Amino acid sequence: MPGRGDGRAIYHTSAKNEDEAAWIESGYQEVQYCDAPFEWRPVLVFDAYANYRFNRLAMQFSVTNIANRYYLDPLARVTLPPPGLTLRLGVTVGF
């Protein structure tokens, strides 16, 4: 098969760390300064992938986070969002 396309949708439901409030109340103050806040909203992210092969030439193309959603990975302890809309193109030539 010379070419193929795929897609995926990833859904994460909301989450909240109920234990953090109890840790803070019990005197473990470091929790609120290290990684707060920790409540994640639901998110639905779409990605698409395609590849094509012809003889010795192979091409790959992907589009991730098609809707360009700003979100935090659920249950991540770092408040750094994943990249927004991302396009990737790859070409491989065999010798």
mmCIF file with all atom_site columns, C-alpha atoms in Angstrom:
data_model
loop_
_atom_site.group_PDB
_atom_site.id
_atom_site.type_symbol
_atom_site.label_atom_id
_atom_site.label_alt_id
_atom_site.label_comp_id
_atom_site.label_asym_id
_atom_site.label_entity_id
_atom_site.label_seq_id
_atom_site.pdbx_PDB_ins_code
_atom_site.Cartn_x
_atom_site.Cartn_y
_atom_site.Cartn_z
_atom_site.occupancy
_atom_site.B_iso_or_equiv
_atom_site.pdbx_formal_charge
_atom_site.auth_seq_id
_atom_site.auth_comp_id
_atom_site.auth_asym_id
_atom_site.auth_atom_id
_atom_site.pdbx_PDB_model_num
ATOM 1  C CA . MET A 1 1  ? 0.000   0.000  0.000  1.00 0.00 ? 1  MET A CA 1
ATOM 2  C CA . PRO A 1 2  ? 1.664   3.272  -1.065 1.00 0.00 ? 2  PRO A CA 1
ATOM 3  C CA . GLY A 1 3  ? -0.162  5.653  1.274  1.00 0.00 ? 3  GLY A CA 1
ATOM 4  C CA . ARG A 1 4  ? -2.099  5.616  4.512  1.00 0.00 ? 4  ARG A CA 1
ATOM 5  C CA . GLY A 1 5  ? -3.814  8.093  6.804  1.00 0.00 ? 5  GLY A CA 1
ATOM 6  C CA . ASP A 1 6  ? -4.866  7.843  10.420 1.00 0.00 ? 6  ASP A CA 1
ATOM 7  C CA . GLY A 1 7  ? -6.366  10.058 13.035 1.00 0.00 ? 7  GLY A CA 1
ATOM 8  C CA . ARG A 1 8  ? -7.008  9.987  16.715 1.00 0.00 ? 8  ARG A CA 1
ATOM 9  C CA . ALA A 1 9  ? -9.000  11.821 19.318 1.00 0.00 ? 9  ALA A CA 1
ATOM 10 C CA . ILE A 1 10 ? -7.828  11.880 22.924 1.00 0.00 ? 10 ILE A CA 1
ATOM 11 C CA . TYR A 1 11 ? -10.254 12.790 25.688 1.00 0.00 ? 11 TYR A CA 1
ATOM 12 C CA . HIS A 1 12 ? -9.246  13.386 29.281 1.00 0.00 ? 12 HIS A CA 1
ATOM 13 C CA . THR A 1 13 ? -11.933 13.951 31.853 1.00 0.00 ? 13 THR A CA 1
ATOM 14 C CA . SER A 1 14 ? -11.540 16.543 34.588 1.00 0.00 ? 14 SER A CA 1
ATOM 15 C CA . ALA A 1 15 ? -9.566  15.696 37.703 1.00 0.00 ? 15 ALA A CA 1
ATOM 16 C CA . LYS A 1 16 ? -8.898  17.317 41.030 1.00 0.00 ? 16 LYS A CA 1
ATOM 17 C CA . ASN A 1 17 ? -6.400  16.304 43.676 1.00 0.00 ? 17 ASN A CA 1
ATOM 18 C CA . GLU A 1 18 ? -8.586  16.218 46.781 1.00 0.00 ? 18 GLU A CA 1
ATOM 19 C CA . ASP A 1 19 ? -5.639  15.318 49.014 1.00 0.00 ? 19 ASP A CA 1
ATOM 20 C CA . GLU A 1 20 ? -3.757  18.603 48.538 1.00 0.00 ? 20 GLU A CA 1
ATOM 21 C CA . ALA A 1 21 ? -6.125  20.624 50.733 1.00 0.00 ? 21 ALA A CA 1
ATOM 22 C CA . ALA A 1 22 ? -5.747  18.065 53.532 1.00 0.00 ? 22 ALA A CA 1
ATOM 23 C CA . TRP A 1 23 ? -1.949  18.152 53.221 1.00 0.00 ? 23 TRP A CA 1
ATOM 24 C CA . ILE A 1 24 ? -1.923  21.957 53.443 1.00 0.00 ? 24 ILE A CA 1
ATOM 25 C CA . GLU A 1 25 ? -4.276  21.948 56.466 1.00 0.00 ? 25 GLU A CA 1
ATOM 26 C CA . SER A 1 26 ? -2.058  19.412 58.227 1.00 0.00 ? 26 SER A CA 1
ATOM 27 C CA . GLY A 1 27 ? 0.913   21.759 57.962 1.00 0.00 ? 27 GLY A CA 1
ATOM 28 C CA . TYR A 1 28 ? 2.591   20.437 54.841 1.00 0.00 ? 28 TYR A CA 1
ATOM 29 C CA . GLN A 1 29 ? 2.819   23.898 53.260 1.00 0.00 ? 29 GLN A CA 1
ATOM 30 C CA . GLU A 1 30 ? 5.355   22.920 50.595 1.00 0.00 ? 30 GLU A CA 1
ATOM 31 C CA . VAL A 1 31 ? 2.531   21.379 48.568 1.00 0.00 ? 31 VAL A CA 1
ATOM 32 C CA . GLN A 1 32 ? 0.955   24.730 47.781 1.00 0.00 ? 32 GLN A CA 1
ATOM 33 C CA . TYR A 1 33 ? 4.245   26.285 46.648 1.00 0.00 ? 33 TYR A CA 1
ATOM 34 C CA . CYS A 1 34 ? 5.709   23.473 44.555 1.00 0.00 ? 34 CYS A CA 1
ATOM 35 C CA . ASP A 1 35 ? 3.114   22.506 42.009 1.00 0.00 ? 35 ASP A CA 1
ATOM 36 C CA . ALA A 1 36 ? -0.150  24.348 42.647 1.00 0.00 ? 36 ALA A CA 1
ATOM 37 C CA . PRO A 1 37 ? -2.833  24.651 41.326 1.00 0.00 ? 37 PRO A CA 1
ATOM 38 C CA . PHE A 1 38 ? -4.005  21.166 40.541 1.00 0.00 ? 38 PHE A CA 1
ATOM 39 C CA . GLU A 1 39 ? -7.400  20.910 39.024 1.00 0.00 ? 39 GLU A CA 1
ATOM 40 C CA . TRP A 1 40 ? -7.596  19.827 35.395 1.00 0.00 ? 40 TRP A CA 1
ATOM 41 C CA . ARG A 1 41 ? -10.440 20.669 33.041 1.00 0.00 ? 41 ARG A CA 1
ATOM 42 C CA . PRO A 1 42 ? -11.720 18.132 30.515 1.00 0.00 ? 42 PRO A CA 1
ATOM 43 C CA . VAL A 1 43 ? -9.990  18.271 27.145 1.00 0.00 ? 43 VAL A CA 1
ATOM 44 C CA . LEU A 1 44 ? -10.530 16.695 23.726 1.00 0.00 ? 44 LEU A CA 1
ATOM 45 C CA . VAL A 1 45 ? -7.557  16.837 21.340 1.00 0.00 ? 45 VAL A CA 1
ATOM 46 C CA . PHE A 1 46 ? -7.509  15.733 17.687 1.00 0.00 ? 46 PHE A CA 1
ATOM 47 C CA . ASP A 1 47 ? -4.462  14.576 15.703 1.00 0.00 ? 47 ASP A CA 1
ATOM 48 C CA . ALA A 1 48 ? -4.064  13.391 12.101 1.00 0.00 ? 48 ALA A CA 1
ATOM 49 C CA . TYR A 1 49 ? -1.284  11.392 10.458 1.00 0.00 ? 49 TYR A CA 1
ATOM 50 C CA . ALA A 1 50 ? -0.470  10.425 6.891  1.00 0.00 ? 50 ALA A CA 1
ATOM 51 C CA . ASN A 1 51 ? 2.358   8.585  5.233  1.00 0.00 ? 51 ASN A CA 1
ATOM 52 C CA . TYR A 1 52 ? 3.226   7.741  1.676  1.00 0.00 ? 52 TYR A CA 1
ATOM 53 C CA . ARG A 1 53 ? 5.795   5.365  0.251  1.00 0.00 ? 53 ARG A CA 1
ATOM 54 C CA . PHE A 1 54 ? 6.924   5.150  -3.338 1.00 0.00 ? 54 PHE A CA 1
ATOM 55 C CA . ASN A 1 55 ? 9.907   2.927  -4.116 1.00 0.00 ? 55 ASN A CA 1
ATOM 56 C CA . ARG A 1 56 ? 12.770  4.310  -1.972 1.00 0.00 ? 56 ARG A CA 1
ATOM 57 C CA . LEU A 1 57 ? 10.977  7.516  -0.970 1.00 0.00 ? 57 LEU A CA 1
ATOM 58 C CA . ALA A 1 58 ? 8.886   7.657  2.202  1.00 0.00 ? 58 ALA A CA 1
ATOM 59 C CA . MET A 1 59 ? 7.042   10.750 3.409  1.00 0.00 ? 59 MET A CA 1
ATOM 60 C CA . GLN A 1 60 ? 5.368   11.286 6.770  1.00 0.00 ? 60 GLN A CA 1
ATOM 61 C CA . PHE A 1 61 ? 3.056   14.142 7.687  1.00 0.00 ? 61 PHE A CA 1
ATOM 62 C CA . SER A 1 62 ? 1.332   14.836 10.983 1.00 0.00 ? 62 SER A CA 1
ATOM 63 C CA . VAL A 1 63 ? -0.875  17.521 12.440 1.00 0.00 ? 63 VAL A CA 1
ATOM 64 C CA . THR A 1 64 ? -1.281  17.430 16.219 1.00 0.00 ? 64 THR A CA 1
ATOM 65 C CA . ASN A 1 65 ? -3.617  19.470 18.391 1.00 0.00 ? 65 ASN A CA 1
ATOM 66 C CA . ILE A 1 66 ? -5.625  20.393 15.295 1.00 0.00 ? 66 ILE A CA 1
ATOM 67 C CA . ALA A 1 67 ? -7.985  22.681 17.235 1.00 0.00 ? 67 ALA A CA 1
ATOM 68 C CA . ASN A 1 68 ? -4.980  24.492 18.779 1.00 0.00 ? 68 ASN A CA 1
ATOM 69 C CA . ARG A 1 69 ? -6.312  23.900 22.310 1.00 0.00 ? 69 ARG A CA 1
ATOM 70 C CA . TYR A 1 70 ? -4.487  25.344 25.312 1.00 0.00 ? 70 TYR A CA 1
ATOM 71 C CA . TYR A 1 71 ? -4.572  22.720 28.049 1.00 0.00 ? 71 TYR A CA 1
ATOM 72 C CA . LEU A 1 72 ? -2.521  21.015 30.709 1.00 0.00 ? 72 LEU A CA 1
ATOM 73 C CA . ASP A 1 73 ? -1.905  17.307 30.473 1.00 0.00 ? 73 ASP A CA 1
ATOM 74 C CA . PRO A 1 74 ? -4.187  15.742 33.069 1.00 0.00 ? 74 PRO A CA 1
ATOM 75 C CA . LEU A 1 75 ? -2.413  14.662 36.230 1.00 0.00 ? 75 LEU A CA 1
ATOM 76 C CA . ALA A 1 76 ? 0.858   16.251 35.136 1.00 0.00 ? 76 ALA A CA 1
ATOM 77 C CA . ARG A 1 77 ? 2.774   17.825 38.015 1.00 0.00 ? 77 ARG A CA 1
ATOM 78 C CA . VAL A 1 78 ? 4.211   20.530 35.793 1.00 0.00 ? 78 VAL A CA 1
ATOM 79 C CA . THR A 1 79 ? 2.108   23.482 34.652 1.00 0.00 ? 79 THR A CA 1
ATOM 80 C CA . LEU A 1 80 ? 3.662   23.549 31.197 1.00 0.00 ? 80 LEU A CA 1
ATOM 81 C CA . PRO A 1 81 ? 1.108   23.100 28.409 1.00 0.00 ? 81 PRO A CA 1
ATOM 82 C CA . PRO A 1 82 ? 1.778   20.853 25.433 1.00 0.00 ? 82 PRO A CA 1
ATOM 83 C CA . PRO A 1 83 ? 2.457   22.566 22.093 1.00 0.00 ? 83 PRO A CA 1
ATOM 84 C CA . GLY A 1 84 ? -0.450  24.101 20.214 1.00 0.00 ? 84 GLY A CA 1
ATOM 85 C CA . LEU A 1 85 ? -1.167  23.261 16.604 1.00 0.00 ? 85 LEU A CA 1
ATOM 86 C CA . THR A 1 86 ? 1.927   21.445 15.331 1.00 0.00 ? 86 THR A CA 1
ATOM 87 C CA . LEU A 1 87 ? 2.735   20.417 11.752 1.00 0.00 ? 87 LEU A CA 1
ATOM 88 C CA . ARG A 1 88 ? 5.496   17.919 10.994 1.00 0.00 ? 88 ARG A CA 1
ATOM 89 C CA . LEU A 1 89 ? 6.823   16.742 7.655  1.00 0.00 ? 89 LEU A CA 1
ATOM 90 C CA . GLY A 1 90 ? 9.410   14.034 7.237  1.00 0.00 ? 90 GLY A CA 1
ATOM 91 C CA . VAL A 1 91 ? 11.073  12.612 4.170  1.00 0.00 ? 91 VAL A CA 1
ATOM 92 C CA . THR A 1 92 ? 13.214  9.469  4.087  1.00 0.00 ? 92 THR A CA 1
ATOM 93 C CA . VAL A 1 93 ? 15.129  8.248  1.071  1.00 0.00 ? 93 VAL A CA 1
ATOM 94 C CA . GLY A 1 94 ? 16.676  4.793  1.074  1.00 0.00 ? 94 GLY A CA 1
ATOM 95 C CA . PHE A 1 95 ? 19.928  4.158  -0.780 1.00 0.00 ? 95 PHE A CA 1
#
